[in-house]
C-alpha positions as a Markdown table, in Angstrom:
| # | Residue | x | y | z |
|---|---|---|---|---|
| 1 | Met | 28.8 | -18.5 | -0.5 |
| 2 | Thr | 27.6 | -14.9 | -0.9 |
| 3 | Tyr | 24.2 | -14.0 | -2.3 |
| 4 | Ala | 25.8 | -12.6 | -5.4 |
| 5 | Thr | 27.6 | -15.9 | -6.1 |
| 6 | Gln | 24.4 | -17.9 | -5.5 |
| 7 | Gln | 22.6 | -15.7 | -8.0 |
| 8 | Ala | 25.3 | -15.9 | -10.6 |
| 9 | Ser | 23.5 | -18.6 | -12.6 |
| 10 | Pro | 20.8 | -16.4 | -14.0 |
| 11 | Ala | 23.4 | -13.7 | -14.8 |
| 12 | Ile | 25.7 | -16.0 | -16.7 |
| 13 | Lys | 23.5 | -16.4 | -19.7 |
| 14 | Asp | 22.5 | -12.7 | -19.8 |
| 15 | Ser | 25.9 | -11.0 | -19.3 |
| 16 | Leu | 28.4 | -13.4 | -20.9 |
| 17 | Asp | 29.4 | -13.0 | -24.5 |
| 18 | Leu | 30.8 | -15.8 | -26.7 |
| 19 | Ile | 34.4 | -14.8 | -26.1 |
| 20 | Ser | 34.0 | -14.8 | -22.3 |
| 21 | Ile | 32.4 | -18.3 | -22.4 |
| 22 | Leu | 35.2 | -19.4 | -24.7 |
| 23 | Lys | 37.9 | -18.1 | -22.3 |
| 24 | Ala | 36.2 | -19.8 | -19.4 |
| 25 | Gly | 36.0 | -23.1 | -21.3 |
| 26 | Ile | 39.7 | -22.9 | -22.3 |
| 27 | Val | 40.9 | -22.2 | -18.8 |
| 28 | Thr | 38.7 | -24.8 | -17.3 |
| 29 | Gly | 39.9 | -27.3 | -19.9 |
| 30 | Met | 43.5 | -26.5 | -19.3 |
| 31 | Val | 43.1 | -27.2 | -15.6 |
| 32 | Ala | 41.0 | -30.4 | -16.1 |
| 33 | Gly | 43.3 | -31.6 | -18.9 |
| 34 | Thr | 46.4 | -31.0 | -16.8 |
| 35 | Ala | 44.8 | -33.0 | -14.0 |
| 36 | Leu | 43.9 | -35.8 | -16.5 |
| 37 | Gly | 47.4 | -35.8 | -17.9 |
| 38 | Gly | 48.9 | -36.1 | -14.5 |
| 39 | Leu | 46.6 | -39.1 | -13.6 |
| 40 | Leu | 47.4 | -40.7 | -17.0 |
| 41 | Leu | 51.1 | -40.4 | -16.5 |
| 42 | Leu | 51.0 | -41.5 | -12.9 |
| 43 | Phe | 48.7 | -44.5 | -13.2 |
| 44 | Leu | 48.0 | -45.5 | -16.8 |
| 45 | Thr | 51.3 | -44.9 | -18.6 |
| 46 | Pro | 53.2 | -47.6 | -16.5 |
| 47 | Ile | 50.4 | -50.0 | -17.5 |
| 48 | Ile | 50.7 | -49.1 | -21.2 |
| 49 | Leu | 54.4 | -49.5 | -21.2 |
| 50 | Glu | 54.1 | -52.9 | -19.5 |
| 51 | Ala | 51.4 | -54.0 | -21.9 |
| 52 | Glu | 53.6 | -53.0 | -24.9 |
| 53 | Thr | 56.0 | -55.7 | -23.8 |
| 54 | Tyr | 53.3 | -58.2 | -24.5 |
| 55 | Glu | 52.2 | -56.5 | -27.7 |
| 56 | Ile | 55.5 | -57.0 | -29.5 |
| 57 | Gln | 54.8 | -60.7 | -29.3 |
| 58 | Ile | 51.8 | -60.2 | -31.6 |
| 59 | Pro | 52.6 | -60.7 | -35.4 |
| 60 | Asp | 52.6 | -57.4 | -37.4 |
| 61 | Ser | 52.6 | -55.3 | -34.2 |
| 62 | His | 54.1 | -51.8 | -34.5 |
| 63 | Pro | 57.5 | -51.1 | -33.0 |
| 64 | Leu | 57.7 | -49.7 | -29.4 |
| 65 | Ile | 57.6 | -45.9 | -29.1 |
| 66 | Pro | 60.3 | -44.2 | -27.0 |
| 67 | Arg | 59.0 | -43.5 | -23.5 |
| 68 | Asn | 59.7 | -39.8 | -23.6 |
| 69 | Ile | 57.5 | -39.4 | -26.7 |
| 70 | Val | 54.8 | -41.5 | -25.0 |
| 71 | His | 54.9 | -39.2 | -21.9 |
| 72 | Phe | 54.9 | -36.0 | -23.9 |
| 73 | Trp | 52.0 | -36.9 | -26.1 |
| 74 | Thr | 50.0 | -38.4 | -23.2 |
| 75 | Phe | 50.2 | -35.2 | -21.3 |
| 76 | Ala | 49.8 | -32.9 | -24.4 |
| 77 | Gly | 46.9 | -35.0 | -25.7 |
| 78 | Ala | 45.1 | -34.8 | -22.3 |
| 79 | Ile | 45.3 | -31.0 | -22.3 |
| 80 | Met | 44.1 | -30.7 | -25.9 |
| 81 | Leu | 41.2 | -33.1 | -25.1 |
| 82 | Gly | 40.5 | -31.2 | -21.9 |
| 83 | Ile | 40.2 | -27.9 | -23.8 |
| 84 | Leu | 38.0 | -29.3 | -26.5 |
| 85 | Tyr | 35.6 | -31.1 | -24.1 |
| 86 | Ser | 35.5 | -28.1 | -21.7 |
| 87 | Ile | 34.6 | -25.6 | -24.4 |
| 88 | Ile | 31.7 | -27.8 | -25.5 |
| 89 | Phe | 30.7 | -28.4 | -21.9 |
| 90 | Thr | 30.9 | -24.7 | -20.9 |
| 91 | Phe | 28.7 | -23.6 | -23.9 |
| 92 | Val | 26.2 | -26.4 | -23.2 |
| 93 | Tyr | 26.1 | -25.5 | -19.5 |
| 94 | Thr | 25.3 | -21.8 | -20.1 |
| 95 | Met | 22.4 | -22.9 | -22.3 |
| 96 | Val | 20.8 | -25.6 | -20.1 |
| 97 | Gln | 21.7 | -24.5 | -16.6 |
| 98 | His | 18.3 | -23.0 | -15.9 |
| 99 | Gly | 16.6 | -26.3 | -16.6 |
| 100 | Ile | 18.6 | -28.3 | -14.1 |
| 101 | Pro | 16.2 | -28.6 | -11.1 |
| 102 | Val | 18.6 | -27.5 | -8.2 |
| 103 | Lys | 19.2 | -24.1 | -6.8 |
| 104 | Asn | 22.9 | -24.3 | -6.0 |
| 105 | Val | 24.9 | -23.4 | -9.2 |
| 106 | Gly | 27.7 | -25.7 | -8.0 |
| 107 | Phe | 25.4 | -28.6 | -8.0 |
| 108 | Lys | 24.0 | -27.6 | -11.4 |
| 109 | Ser | 27.4 | -27.8 | -13.1 |
| 110 | Leu | 28.3 | -31.0 | -11.2 |
| 111 | Ile | 25.1 | -32.7 | -12.3 |
| 112 | Leu | 25.8 | -31.8 | -15.9 |
| 113 | Ala | 29.4 | -33.0 | -15.6 |
| 114 | Leu | 28.2 | -36.3 | -14.3 |
| 115 | Asn | 25.7 | -36.5 | -17.1 |
| 116 | Gly | 28.6 | -35.8 | -19.5 |
| 117 | Phe | 30.7 | -38.6 | -18.0 |
| 118 | Leu | 27.8 | -41.0 | -18.3 |
| 119 | Val | 27.3 | -40.2 | -22.0 |
| 120 | Ala | 30.8 | -39.6 | -23.2 |
| 121 | Val | 32.7 | -42.2 | -21.1 |
| 122 | Leu | 30.8 | -44.8 | -19.1 |
| 123 | Ile | 28.1 | -45.8 | -21.7 |
| 124 | Pro | 30.6 | -46.1 | -24.6 |
| 125 | Ser | 32.9 | -48.1 | -22.4 |
| 126 | Leu | 30.2 | -50.8 | -21.9 |
| 127 | Tyr | 30.4 | -51.6 | -25.6 |
| 128 | Leu | 33.9 | -50.4 | -26.4 |
| 129 | Pro | 35.9 | -50.7 | -23.2 |
| 130 | Pro | 39.2 | -48.8 | -23.0 |
| 131 | Asn | 42.0 | -51.2 | -24.0 |
| 132 | Pro | 45.8 | -51.0 | -23.5 |
| 133 | Pro | 48.2 | -52.1 | -26.1 |
| 134 | Gly | 48.3 | -55.9 | -26.6 |
| 135 | Met | 44.6 | -56.2 | -27.5 |
| 136 | Val | 43.2 | -57.6 | -30.7 |
| 137 | Thr | 39.7 | -56.5 | -31.6 |
| 138 | Ser | 37.2 | -57.9 | -34.1 |
| 139 | Leu | 36.4 | -54.4 | -35.4 |
| 140 | Ser | 38.6 | -52.0 | -37.4 |
| 141 | Val | 39.7 | -48.7 | -36.0 |
| 142 | Ile | 37.3 | -46.8 | -38.3 |
| 143 | Ile | 34.3 | -48.9 | -37.4 |
| 144 | Arg | 35.1 | -48.6 | -33.7 |
| 145 | Gln | 35.4 | -44.8 | -34.0 |
| 146 | Ser | 32.1 | -44.6 | -35.9 |
| 147 | Ile | 30.4 | -46.8 | -33.3 |
| 148 | Phe | 31.9 | -44.6 | -30.5 |
| 149 | Ile | 30.4 | -41.5 | -32.0 |
| 150 | Ala | 27.1 | -43.2 | -32.6 |
| 151 | Ile | 26.9 | -44.3 | -29.0 |
| 152 | Ile | 27.6 | -40.8 | -27.8 |
| 153 | Ile | 24.9 | -39.4 | -30.0 |
| 154 | Ala | 22.5 | -42.0 | -28.7 |
| 155 | Gly | 23.5 | -41.1 | -25.1 |
| 156 | Ile | 22.8 | -37.4 | -25.8 |
| 157 | Leu | 19.4 | -38.2 | -27.2 |
| 158 | Ala | 18.7 | -40.4 | -24.2 |
| 159 | Ser | 19.8 | -37.7 | -21.9 |
| 160 | Ile | 17.5 | -35.2 | -23.6 |
| 161 | Ala | 14.6 | -37.6 | -23.3 |
| 162 | Phe | 15.3 | -38.2 | -19.7 |
| 163 | Trp | 15.4 | -34.5 | -18.7 |
| 164 | Ile | 12.2 | -33.7 | -20.7 |
| 165 | Ile | 10.3 | -36.5 | -19.1 |
| 166 | Tyr | 11.7 | -35.8 | -15.6 |
| 167 | Leu | 11.0 | -32.0 | -15.7 |
| 168 | Arg | 7.5 | -32.3 | -17.1 |
| 169 | Leu | 6.3 | -35.1 | -14.8 |
| 170 | Ser | 8.0 | -33.4 | -11.8 |
| 171 | Arg | 6.0 | -30.2 | -12.3 |
| 172 | Lys | 2.7 | -32.2 | -12.5 |
| 173 | Tyr | 3.3 | -34.8 | -9.8 |
| 174 | Asn | 6.5 | -35.3 | -7.8 |
| 175 | Pro | 10.1 | -36.1 | -8.7 |
| 176 | Met | 9.9 | -39.9 | -8.4 |
| 177 | Pro | 7.6 | -40.7 | -11.3 |
| 178 | Gly | 9.6 | -38.4 | -13.6 |
| 179 | Leu | 12.9 | -39.9 | -12.4 |
| 180 | Ser | 11.7 | -43.5 | -12.9 |
| 181 | Ile | 10.0 | -43.1 | -16.3 |
| 182 | Gly | 12.9 | -40.9 | -17.5 |
| 183 | Ala | 15.4 | -43.5 | -16.4 |
| 184 | Ile | 13.5 | -46.2 | -18.2 |
| 185 | Ala | 13.3 | -44.1 | -21.4 |
| 186 | Phe | 17.1 | -43.5 | -21.1 |
| 187 | Val | 17.9 | -47.2 | -20.8 |
| 188 | Val | 15.5 | -48.2 | -23.6 |
| 189 | Ile | 17.1 | -45.7 | -26.0 |
| 190 | Ile | 20.6 | -47.0 | -25.2 |
| 191 | Ile | 19.7 | -50.6 | -25.5 |
| 192 | Thr | 17.9 | -50.1 | -28.8 |
| 193 | Ala | 20.9 | -48.3 | -30.2 |
| 194 | Ser | 23.3 | -51.0 | -29.0 |
| 195 | Leu | 21.3 | -53.6 | -30.8 |
| 196 | Leu | 22.1 | -51.9 | -34.1 |
| 197 | Phe | 25.9 | -52.3 | -33.7 |
| 198 | Pro | 27.9 | -55.3 | -34.8 |
| 199 | Pro | 29.3 | -57.5 | -32.1 |
| 200 | Asn | 32.7 | -56.5 | -30.7 |
| 201 | Ser | 35.1 | -59.1 | -29.3 |
| 202 | Asn | 38.4 | -58.4 | -27.6 |
| 203 | Ile | 41.2 | -61.0 | -27.7 |
| 204 | Pro | 43.8 | -60.1 | -25.0 |
| 205 | Ser | 47.4 | -61.0 | -25.2 |
| 206 | Ile | 48.1 | -59.5 | -21.8 |
| 207 | Pro | 47.2 | -60.8 | -18.3 |
| 208 | Ser | 43.6 | -60.2 | -17.3 |
| 209 | Asp | 44.6 | -58.4 | -14.1 |
| 210 | Leu | 46.6 | -55.9 | -16.1 |
| 211 | Leu | 43.8 | -55.4 | -18.5 |
| 212 | Trp | 41.1 | -54.7 | -15.8 |
| 213 | Lys | 43.5 | -52.5 | -13.9 |
| 214 | Tyr | 43.9 | -50.4 | -17.0 |
| 215 | Arg | 40.2 | -50.2 | -17.6 |
| 216 | Val | 39.3 | -49.3 | -14.0 |
| 217 | Glu | 42.0 | -46.7 | -13.7 |
| 218 | Ser | 41.1 | -45.2 | -17.1 |
| 219 | Leu | 37.5 | -44.7 | -16.0 |
| 220 | Gly | 38.7 | -43.3 | -12.7 |
| 221 | Ala | 40.9 | -40.7 | -14.5 |
| 222 | Met | 38.1 | -39.7 | -16.8 |
| 223 | Phe | 35.7 | -39.4 | -13.9 |
| 224 | Ala | 38.1 | -37.1 | -12.1 |
| 225 | Phe | 38.4 | -35.1 | -15.3 |
| 226 | Trp | 34.7 | -34.5 | -15.7 |
| 227 | Val | 34.3 | -33.7 | -12.0 |
| 228 | Thr | 37.1 | -31.1 | -12.3 |
| 229 | Met | 35.2 | -29.4 | -15.1 |
| 230 | Gly | 32.0 | -29.4 | -13.1 |
| 231 | Val | 33.7 | -27.9 | -10.1 |
| 232 | Met | 35.7 | -25.3 | -12.1 |
| 233 | Val | 33.3 | -24.0 | -14.7 |
| 234 | Asn | 31.2 | -21.6 | -12.5 |
| 235 | Thr | 34.3 | -20.0 | -11.1 |
| 236 | Met | 35.7 | -19.4 | -14.5 |
| 237 | Leu | 32.4 | -18.1 | -15.9 |
| 238 | Glu | 32.1 | -15.7 | -13.1 |
| 239 | Tyr | 35.7 | -14.6 | -13.4 |
| 240 | Phe | 35.4 | -13.9 | -17.2 |
| 241 | Arg | 31.9 | -12.4 | -16.9 |
| 242 | Pro | 32.1 | -8.7 | -17.9 |
| 243 | His | 31.5 | -6.4 | -14.9 |
| 244 | Phe | 29.8 | -3.2 | -15.7 |
| 245 | Arg | 30.2 | -0.2 | -13.3 |
| 246 | Ile | 27.0 | 1.7 | -12.7 |
| 247 | Ser | 27.5 | 5.5 | -12.7 |
| 248 | Glu | 26.5 | 7.2 | -9.5 |
| 249 | Asn | 25.6 | 10.4 | -11.3 |
């Protein structure tokens, strides 16, 4: 890595305009979304199609959707989700990168991506695990979506609290007290928020091994998606950053 690339982090915020950041986010999202769509088609779609054979045995279940339609919207939806998440991620990264306490810009974006995976995927899945067709839940779709958004908001607030505590204590003492107290604050906020939500029960009509295979592979696909964004974003920001020529006269 060249010195110019290593020093790209301070330049990103100063020289990139909104359009450049937007372009970087879109391209990053297209790449990450395409990777996610491929993983979903390869690993999760076969599980979904198998689970649907159990779902039709449930009274009032919807009719099966043709496979070509399932494949198309799985892939298209992954790309659209990738672009949306990546635009948000890229804008957030340009604003907070200077506060991430590592020198390597690649590690900065990867740390933020892992934080995003924790907040947007892993923590919500503890209360609302990803389910394939053939699952009956005690909560309506609207309530589940509202809780999902509330959990993400709680995760964002918990992350902010963690980083504030970690950075302030690290400057005064050493990283370990800040890391420990920040982690405790994070967990307390998440647990407190979860106590406010109604209980959620899942009644499966599919084999347990199929259910857990879907959940594990779903989390794995989303982990790969967030890591791809973390790896790609600096390259795209540097690519779309305006380069100004300095006159020799």
